[in-house]
Amino acid sequence: MPVGPLVARALGALGALAAGTALAADLVPVKIGVMNDRSGVYFDSTGEGAVVAARMAVEDFKPEQHGLKVEVVAADHQNKPDVGASVARQWYDRDRVDAIFDVPTSSVALAIAQITKEKNKAFVNSGGGTADLTGPACTPNTVHWTYDTVALANGTGRAILKRGGKTWYFITADYAFGLALERDTRAVVEKNGGRVVGGVRTPFPNPDFSSFLLQAQASGSQVIGLADAGLDAANAIKQAHEFGIRQGGQTIAALLIAITDIHALGLDVAQGLQFTASFYWDLNDATRAFAARFEQRMPGKKPTSYQAGVYASVLHYLKAVTALKSAADGAAVVAKMKEIPTDDPLFGQGTIRADGRKIHPMYLFEAKAPSESKGPWDLYKVLETIPGDQAFRPLAEGGCPMIAK
């Protein structure tokens, strides 16, 4: 019996709906967790901006066109390893998260790396600094993307030594990141003819550096190395300015600092500081375009290097998942990430080594003088581009147990 035109259209619509449902059912599910500090000393440099960066990467990748259905979730680890570990286990065991991204605070990152290996998921770190993630604590499930303590030491430490800063005193945050940063910078200082005359360990986090700065000032060192980051680093620099330490002839080595910290300090305080990072929003047309899109979602903010690292690393992770057509085996996904050359608009072309270390250039920056700045986020000038093979530790020297001696 022939069907009428209305019935035919209805049947056609039902058929199209069924086909669309079947297509959606065929998509590979991928769940990404962005874990970071959303309420403490790193909230501004990672925090919600890193979640926004991850979601931008997913949208730009167009996962449905690659057979994927991607979800992004977020959590605050409060800079506490036990909290981060608890969230990671819940994500992996109950919530079906396939990979964790970002994770500033090295003590939390080290805990997440081991849990991720245990659960055979993937961990792609952007915000954490300790080079141990690709050294003694390396695993087949971890990629370390944006920077590490060795690269910071090779950048800022070497630059200040070249300028004659031979004697150092360290003010060090007393946890995994600070200790690793002091260790790696000390090694560069001593290898290049410098000398460490003393140091002090500070609580983390810590709002008041007055007594520690006075000890550093009294040491007579040419350089005061700040082995901390985030609001702690900003507070230390601000208080050093109030004490006139730089005006008195001592150099402040900001071993890790984000653009959000420089912006908060203002160039009156920050001008002349030299520091090392892997990204700046105003490097080229591609970074400027990304920053403009990011600022539409985070009004009044430019992306930090950590947030840029989350964007780029999510893109590369999704390429690997697409190649495998699965996110289930974390070690296999990480192996594929190492196999595929990296290429993204923010870090350019690069590679991921066998130990999980992402290799790309680092940059030595200097904070501009107020008279040089043309806008509220026009804060850096590039002093030097450091090739990746010079910035990061040689593969054979890291002590990664996966690497054959």
JSON list of C-alpha atoms in Angstrom, two decimals, residues 195-357:
[
{"chain": "A", "resi": 195, "resn": "ARG", "atom": "CA", "xyz": [79.02, 29.10, 45.23]},
{"chain": "A", "resi": 196, "resn": "VAL", "atom": "CA", "xyz": [76.03, 28.70, 47.53]},
{"chain": "A", "resi": 197, "resn": "VAL", "atom": "CA", "xyz": [76.65, 30.57, 50.79]},
{"chain": "A", "resi": 198, "resn": "GLY", "atom": "CA", "xyz": [73.46, 29.58, 52.61]},
{"chain": "A", "resi": 199, "resn": "GLY", "atom": "CA", "xyz": [69.72, 29.16, 52.50]},
{"chain": "A", "resi": 200, "resn": "VAL", "atom": "CA", "xyz": [66.52, 28.82, 54.43]},
{"chain": "A", "resi": 201, "resn": "ARG", "atom": "CA", "xyz": [63.42, 26.64, 54.08]},
{"chain": "A", "resi": 202, "resn": "THR", "atom": "CA", "xyz": [60.04, 28.34, 54.25]},
{"chain": "A", "resi": 203, "resn": "PRO", "atom": "CA", "xyz": [56.55, 26.95, 54.98]},
{"chain": "A", "resi": 204, "resn": "PHE", "atom": "CA", "xyz": [54.26, 26.36, 52.01]},
{"chain": "A", "resi": 205, "resn": "PRO", "atom": "CA", "xyz": [52.19, 28.37, 51.43]},
{"chain": "A", "resi": 206, "resn": "ASN", "atom": "CA", "xyz": [53.59, 31.41, 53.21]},
{"chain": "A", "resi": 207, "resn": "PRO", "atom": "CA", "xyz": [52.37, 35.02, 53.21]},
{"chain": "A", "resi": 208, "resn": "ASP", "atom": "CA", "xyz": [55.27, 36.64, 55.09]},
{"chain": "A", "resi": 209, "resn": "PHE", "atom": "CA", "xyz": [58.89, 36.42, 53.92]},
{"chain": "A", "resi": 210, "resn": "SER", "atom": "CA", "xyz": [60.26, 39.27, 56.03]},
{"chain": "A", "resi": 211, "resn": "SER", "atom": "CA", "xyz": [62.54, 37.29, 58.33]},
{"chain": "A", "resi": 212, "resn": "PHE", "atom": "CA", "xyz": [63.78, 35.06, 55.52]},
{"chain": "A", "resi": 213, "resn": "LEU", "atom": "CA", "xyz": [64.61, 38.04, 53.31]},
{"chain": "A", "resi": 214, "resn": "LEU", "atom": "CA", "xyz": [66.48, 39.74, 56.13]},
{"chain": "A", "resi": 215, "resn": "GLN", "atom": "CA", "xyz": [68.59, 36.60, 56.59]},
{"chain": "A", "resi": 216, "resn": "ALA", "atom": "CA", "xyz": [69.29, 36.53, 52.86]},
{"chain": "A", "resi": 217, "resn": "GLN", "atom": "CA", "xyz": [70.19, 40.21, 52.89]},
{"chain": "A", "resi": 218, "resn": "ALA", "atom": "CA", "xyz": [72.56, 39.70, 55.81]},
{"chain": "A", "resi": 219, "resn": "SER", "atom": "CA", "xyz": [74.30, 36.82, 54.01]},
{"chain": "A", "resi": 220, "resn": "GLY", "atom": "CA", "xyz": [75.98, 39.24, 51.64]},
{"chain": "A", "resi": 221, "resn": "SER", "atom": "CA", "xyz": [75.26, 36.96, 48.68]},
{"chain": "A", "resi": 222, "resn": "GLN", "atom": "CA", "xyz": [75.19, 38.50, 45.25]},
{"chain": "A", "resi": 223, "resn": "VAL", "atom": "CA", "xyz": [72.03, 36.56, 44.35]},
{"chain": "A", "resi": 224, "resn": "ILE", "atom": "CA", "xyz": [68.94, 35.59, 46.34]},
{"chain": "A", "resi": 225, "resn": "GLY", "atom": "CA", "xyz": [67.35, 32.59, 44.63]},
{"chain": "A", "resi": 226, "resn": "LEU", "atom": "CA", "xyz": [63.60, 32.27, 45.18]},
{"chain": "A", "resi": 227, "resn": "ALA", "atom": "CA", "xyz": [62.82, 28.56, 44.91]},
{"chain": "A", "resi": 228, "resn": "ASP", "atom": "CA", "xyz": [59.07, 29.04, 45.12]},
{"chain": "A", "resi": 229, "resn": "ALA", "atom": "CA", "xyz": [56.24, 30.11, 42.83]},
{"chain": "A", "resi": 230, "resn": "GLY", "atom": "CA", "xyz": [52.76, 31.60, 42.55]},
{"chain": "A", "resi": 231, "resn": "LEU", "atom": "CA", "xyz": [51.61, 34.02, 45.22]},
{"chain": "A", "resi": 232, "resn": "ASP", "atom": "CA", "xyz": [54.53, 32.97, 47.43]},
{"chain": "A", "resi": 233, "resn": "ALA", "atom": "CA", "xyz": [57.03, 34.18, 44.81]},
{"chain": "A", "resi": 234, "resn": "ALA", "atom": "CA", "xyz": [55.03, 37.37, 44.25]},
{"chain": "A", "resi": 235, "resn": "ASN", "atom": "CA", "xyz": [54.89, 38.09, 47.99]},
{"chain": "A", "resi": 236, "resn": "ALA", "atom": "CA", "xyz": [58.63, 37.51, 48.37]},
{"chain": "A", "resi": 237, "resn": "ILE", "atom": "CA", "xyz": [59.45, 39.84, 45.46]},
{"chain": "A", "resi": 238, "resn": "LYS", "atom": "CA", "xyz": [57.09, 42.54, 46.73]},
{"chain": "A", "resi": 239, "resn": "GLN", "atom": "CA", "xyz": [58.56, 42.39, 50.24]},
{"chain": "A", "resi": 240, "resn": "ALA", "atom": "CA", "xyz": [62.12, 42.40, 48.86]},
{"chain": "A", "resi": 241, "resn": "HIS", "atom": "CA", "xyz": [61.22, 45.58, 46.98]},
{"chain": "A", "resi": 242, "resn": "GLU", "atom": "CA", "xyz": [59.87, 47.14, 50.18]},
{"chain": "A", "resi": 243, "resn": "PHE", "atom": "CA", "xyz": [63.15, 46.31, 51.96]},
{"chain": "A", "resi": 244, "resn": "GLY", "atom": "CA", "xyz": [65.19, 47.83, 49.12]},
{"chain": "A", "resi": 245, "resn": "ILE", "atom": "CA", "xyz": [67.11, 44.59, 48.58]},
{"chain": "A", "resi": 246, "resn": "ARG", "atom": "CA", "xyz": [67.55, 44.97, 44.83]},
{"chain": "A", "resi": 247, "resn": "GLN", "atom": "CA", "xyz": [68.28, 48.67, 45.23]},
{"chain": "A", "resi": 248, "resn": "GLY", "atom": "CA", "xyz": [71.03, 47.62, 47.65]},
{"chain": "A", "resi": 249, "resn": "GLY", "atom": "CA", "xyz": [72.81, 45.63, 44.94]},
{"chain": "A", "resi": 250, "resn": "GLN", "atom": "CA", "xyz": [71.59, 42.08, 45.47]},
{"chain": "A", "resi": 251, "resn": "THR", "atom": "CA", "xyz": [69.92, 40.30, 42.54]},
{"chain": "A", "resi": 252, "resn": "ILE", "atom": "CA", "xyz": [66.59, 38.55, 43.04]},
{"chain": "A", "resi": 253, "resn": "ALA", "atom": "CA", "xyz": [66.43, 35.37, 40.96]},
{"chain": "A", "resi": 254, "resn": "ALA", "atom": "CA", "xyz": [62.74, 34.64, 40.33]},
{"chain": "A", "resi": 255, "resn": "LEU", "atom": "CA", "xyz": [63.30, 31.01, 39.46]},
{"chain": "A", "resi": 256, "resn": "LEU", "atom": "CA", "xyz": [59.63, 30.42, 38.63]},
{"chain": "A", "resi": 257, "resn": "ILE", "atom": "CA", "xyz": [57.04, 33.11, 38.11]},
{"chain": "A", "resi": 258, "resn": "ALA", "atom": "CA", "xyz": [53.92, 33.39, 35.97]},
{"chain": "A", "resi": 259, "resn": "ILE", "atom": "CA", "xyz": [52.65, 36.31, 33.94]},
{"chain": "A", "resi": 260, "resn": "THR", "atom": "CA", "xyz": [49.71, 36.62, 36.33]},
{"chain": "A", "resi": 261, "resn": "ASP", "atom": "CA", "xyz": [52.20, 37.19, 39.16]},
{"chain": "A", "resi": 262, "resn": "ILE", "atom": "CA", "xyz": [54.12, 39.84, 37.20]},
{"chain": "A", "resi": 263, "resn": "HIS", "atom": "CA", "xyz": [50.81, 41.52, 36.32]},
{"chain": "A", "resi": 264, "resn": "ALA", "atom": "CA", "xyz": [49.75, 41.53, 39.98]},
{"chain": "A", "resi": 265, "resn": "LEU", "atom": "CA", "xyz": [53.10, 42.94, 41.12]},
{"chain": "A", "resi": 266, "resn": "GLY", "atom": "CA", "xyz": [53.16, 45.68, 38.49]},
{"chain": "A", "resi": 267, "resn": "LEU", "atom": "CA", "xyz": [56.21, 46.70, 36.49]},
{"chain": "A", "resi": 268, "resn": "ASP", "atom": "CA", "xyz": [57.24, 49.32, 39.05]},
{"chain": "A", "resi": 269, "resn": "VAL", "atom": "CA", "xyz": [58.15, 46.38, 41.29]},
{"chain": "A", "resi": 270, "resn": "ALA", "atom": "CA", "xyz": [58.92, 43.66, 38.74]},
{"chain": "A", "resi": 271, "resn": "GLN", "atom": "CA", "xyz": [60.94, 45.60, 36.15]},
{"chain": "A", "resi": 272, "resn": "GLY", "atom": "CA", "xyz": [64.31, 44.04, 35.39]},
{"chain": "A", "resi": 273, "resn": "LEU", "atom": "CA", "xyz": [63.48, 40.62, 36.82]},
{"chain": "A", "resi": 274, "resn": "GLN", "atom": "CA", "xyz": [64.83, 37.82, 34.64]},
{"chain": "A", "resi": 275, "resn": "PHE", "atom": "CA", "xyz": [63.08, 34.46, 34.52]},
{"chain": "A", "resi": 276, "resn": "THR", "atom": "CA", "xyz": [62.55, 31.44, 32.28]},
{"chain": "A", "resi": 277, "resn": "ALA", "atom": "CA", "xyz": [59.33, 30.13, 30.73]},
{"chain": "A", "resi": 278, "resn": "SER", "atom": "CA", "xyz": [58.19, 28.12, 27.71]},
{"chain": "A", "resi": 279, "resn": "PHE", "atom": "CA", "xyz": [55.41, 30.44, 26.53]},
{"chain": "A", "resi": 280, "resn": "TYR", "atom": "CA", "xyz": [54.36, 34.08, 26.36]},
{"chain": "A", "resi": 281, "resn": "TRP", "atom": "CA", "xyz": [51.12, 35.25, 24.83]},
{"chain": "A", "resi": 282, "resn": "ASP", "atom": "CA", "xyz": [52.85, 37.88, 22.64]},
{"chain": "A", "resi": 283, "resn": "LEU", "atom": "CA", "xyz": [55.51, 35.66, 21.01]},
{"chain": "A", "resi": 284, "resn": "ASN", "atom": "CA", "xyz": [53.93, 35.43, 17.55]},
{"chain": "A", "resi": 285, "resn": "ASP", "atom": "CA", "xyz": [50.65, 35.64, 15.63]},
{"chain": "A", "resi": 286, "resn": "ALA", "atom": "CA", "xyz": [49.50, 32.17, 16.75]},
{"chain": "A", "resi": 287, "resn": "THR", "atom": "CA", "xyz": [50.06, 32.86, 20.45]},
{"chain": "A", "resi": 288, "resn": "ARG", "atom": "CA", "xyz": [48.36, 36.24, 20.15]},
{"chain": "A", "resi": 289, "resn": "ALA", "atom": "CA", "xyz": [45.35, 34.69, 18.45]},
{"chain": "A", "resi": 290, "resn": "PHE", "atom": "CA", "xyz": [45.02, 32.06, 21.15]},
{"chain": "A", "resi": 291, "resn": "ALA", "atom": "CA", "xyz": [45.37, 34.70, 23.87]},
{"chain": "A", "resi": 292, "resn": "ALA", "atom": "CA", "xyz": [42.60, 36.80, 22.33]},
{"chain": "A", "resi": 293, "resn": "ARG", "atom": "CA", "xyz": [40.24, 33.81, 22.30]},
{"chain": "A", "resi": 294, "resn": "PHE", "atom": "CA", "xyz": [41.25, 32.85, 25.83]},
{"chain": "A", "resi": 295, "resn": "GLU", "atom": "CA", "xyz": [40.57, 36.36, 27.08]},
{"chain": "A", "resi": 296, "resn": "GLN", "atom": "CA", "xyz": [37.04, 36.22, 25.67]},
{"chain": "A", "resi": 297, "resn": "ARG", "atom": "CA", "xyz": [36.37, 33.37, 28.12]},
{"chain": "A", "resi": 298, "resn": "MET", "atom": "CA", "xyz": [38.55, 34.71, 30.94]},
{"chain": "A", "resi": 299, "resn": "PRO", "atom": "CA", "xyz": [37.88, 38.46, 30.73]},
{"chain": "A", "resi": 300, "resn": "GLY", "atom": "CA", "xyz": [40.88, 40.60, 31.60]},
{"chain": "A", "resi": 301, "resn": "LYS", "atom": "CA", "xyz": [43.28, 37.62, 31.64]},
{"chain": "A", "resi": 302, "resn": "LYS", "atom": "CA", "xyz": [46.05, 36.43, 29.36]},
{"chain": "A", "resi": 303, "resn": "PRO", "atom": "CA", "xyz": [47.05, 32.75, 29.43]},
{"chain": "A", "resi": 304, "resn": "THR", "atom": "CA", "xyz": [49.99, 31.58, 31.50]},
{"chain": "A", "resi": 305, "resn": "SER", "atom": "CA", "xyz": [52.52, 29.04, 30.24]},
{"chain": "A", "resi": 306, "resn": "TYR", "atom": "CA", "xyz": [50.85, 26.35, 32.37]},
{"chain": "A", "resi": 307, "resn": "GLN", "atom": "CA", "xyz": [47.45, 27.05, 30.82]},
{"chain": "A", "resi": 308, "resn": "ALA", "atom": "CA", "xyz": [49.00, 27.06, 27.36]},
{"chain": "A", "resi": 309, "resn": "GLY", "atom": "CA", "xyz": [50.61, 23.73, 28.19]},
{"chain": "A", "resi": 310, "resn": "VAL", "atom": "CA", "xyz": [47.23, 22.24, 29.08]},
{"chain": "A", "resi": 311, "resn": "TYR", "atom": "CA", "xyz": [45.80, 23.39, 25.74]},
{"chain": "A", "resi": 312, "resn": "ALA", "atom": "CA", "xyz": [48.67, 21.96, 23.69]},
{"chain": "A", "resi": 313, "resn": "SER", "atom": "CA", "xyz": [48.95, 18.72, 25.62]},
{"chain": "A", "resi": 314, "resn": "VAL", "atom": "CA", "xyz": [45.22, 17.98, 25.40]},
{"chain": "A", "resi": 315, "resn": "LEU", "atom": "CA", "xyz": [45.42, 18.43, 21.61]},
{"chain": "A", "resi": 316, "resn": "HIS", "atom": "CA", "xyz": [48.30, 15.96, 21.38]},
{"chain": "A", "resi": 317, "resn": "TYR", "atom": "CA", "xyz": [46.65, 13.47, 23.72]},
{"chain": "A", "resi": 318, "resn": "LEU", "atom": "CA", "xyz": [43.52, 13.46, 21.55]},
{"chain": "A", "resi": 319, "resn": "LYS", "atom": "CA", "xyz": [45.64, 12.81, 18.45]},
{"chain": "A", "resi": 320, "resn": "ALA", "atom": "CA", "xyz": [47.08, 9.72, 20.15]},
{"chain": "A", "resi": 321, "resn": "VAL", "atom": "CA", "xyz": [43.65, 8.49, 21.27]},
{"chain": "A", "resi": 322, "resn": "THR", "atom": "CA", "xyz": [42.36, 8.96, 17.73]},
{"chain": "A", "resi": 323, "resn": "ALA", "atom": "CA", "xyz": [45.23, 6.92, 16.32]},
{"chain": "A", "resi": 324, "resn": "LEU", "atom": "CA", "xyz": [44.49, 4.08, 18.75]},
{"chain": "A", "resi": 325, "resn": "LYS", "atom": "CA", "xyz": [40.70, 4.48, 18.60]},
{"chain": "A", "resi": 326, "resn": "SER", "atom": "CA", "xyz": [40.71, 4.00, 22.37]},
{"chain": "A", "resi": 327, "resn": "ALA", "atom": "CA", "xyz": [41.66, 5.78, 25.60]},
{"chain": "A", "resi": 328, "resn": "ALA", "atom": "CA", "xyz": [41.40, 2.62, 27.72]},
{"chain": "A", "resi": 329, "resn": "ASP", "atom": "CA", "xyz": [45.10, 1.68, 27.94]},
{"chain": "A", "resi": 330, "resn": "GLY", "atom": "CA", "xyz": [46.90, 4.69, 29.39]},
{"chain": "A", "resi": 331, "resn": "ALA", "atom": "CA", "xyz": [50.41, 3.36, 28.79]},
{"chain": "A", "resi": 332, "resn": "ALA", "atom": "CA", "xyz": [49.53, 2.66, 25.14]},
{"chain": "A", "resi": 333, "resn": "VAL", "atom": "CA", "xyz": [48.19, 6.20, 24.71]},
{"chain": "A", "resi": 334, "resn": "VAL", "atom": "CA", "xyz": [51.36, 7.70, 26.23]},
{"chain": "A", "resi": 335, "resn": "ALA", "atom": "CA", "xyz": [53.51, 5.48, 24.00]},
{"chain": "A", "resi": 336, "resn": "LYS", "atom": "CA", "xyz": [51.58, 6.76, 20.98]},
{"chain": "A", "resi": 337, "resn": "MET", "atom": "CA", "xyz": [52.06, 10.36, 22.21]},
{"chain": "A", "resi": 338, "resn": "LYS", "atom": "CA", "xyz": [55.80, 9.71, 22.19]},
{"chain": "A", "resi": 339, "resn": "GLU", "atom": "CA", "xyz": [55.65, 8.18, 18.74]},
{"chain": "A", "resi": 340, "resn": "ILE", "atom": "CA", "xyz": [53.75, 11.05, 17.09]},
{"chain": "A", "resi": 341, "resn": "PRO", "atom": "CA", "xyz": [55.77, 14.29, 16.66]},
{"chain": "A", "resi": 342, "resn": "THR", "atom": "CA", "xyz": [54.16, 17.17, 18.51]},
{"chain": "A", "resi": 343, "resn": "ASP", "atom": "CA", "xyz": [52.88, 20.17, 16.57]},
{"chain": "A", "resi": 344, "resn": "ASP", "atom": "CA", "xyz": [50.56, 22.85, 17.91]},
{"chain": "A", "resi": 345, "resn": "PRO", "atom": "CA", "xyz": [50.12, 26.61, 17.52]},
{"chain": "A", "resi": 346, "resn": "LEU", "atom": "CA", "xyz": [51.54, 27.52, 20.94]},
{"chain": "A", "resi": 347, "resn": "PHE", "atom": "CA", "xyz": [54.73, 25.47, 21.25]},
{"chain": "A", "resi": 348, "resn": "GLY", "atom": "CA", "xyz": [55.35, 24.62, 17.60]},
{"chain": "A", "resi": 349, "resn": "GLN", "atom": "CA", "xyz": [56.97, 21.36, 16.57]},
{"chain": "A", "resi": 350, "resn": "GLY", "atom": "CA", "xyz": [58.61, 19.10, 19.13]},
{"chain": "A", "resi": 351, "resn": "THR", "atom": "CA", "xyz": [58.95, 15.59, 20.48]},
{"chain": "A", "resi": 352, "resn": "ILE", "atom": "CA", "xyz": [58.29, 13.60, 23.63]},
{"chain": "A", "resi": 353, "resn": "ARG", "atom": "CA", "xyz": [61.27, 11.58, 24.81]},
{"chain": "A", "resi": 354, "resn": "ALA", "atom": "CA", "xyz": [61.24, 8.02, 26.08]},
{"chain": "A", "resi": 355, "resn": "ASP", "atom": "CA", "xyz": [61.27, 9.29, 29.69]},
{"chain": "A", "resi": 356, "resn": "GLY", "atom": "CA", "xyz": [58.12, 11.36, 29.06]},
{"chain": "A", "resi": 357, "resn": "ARG", "atom": "CA", "xyz": [59.88, 14.73, 28.80]}
]
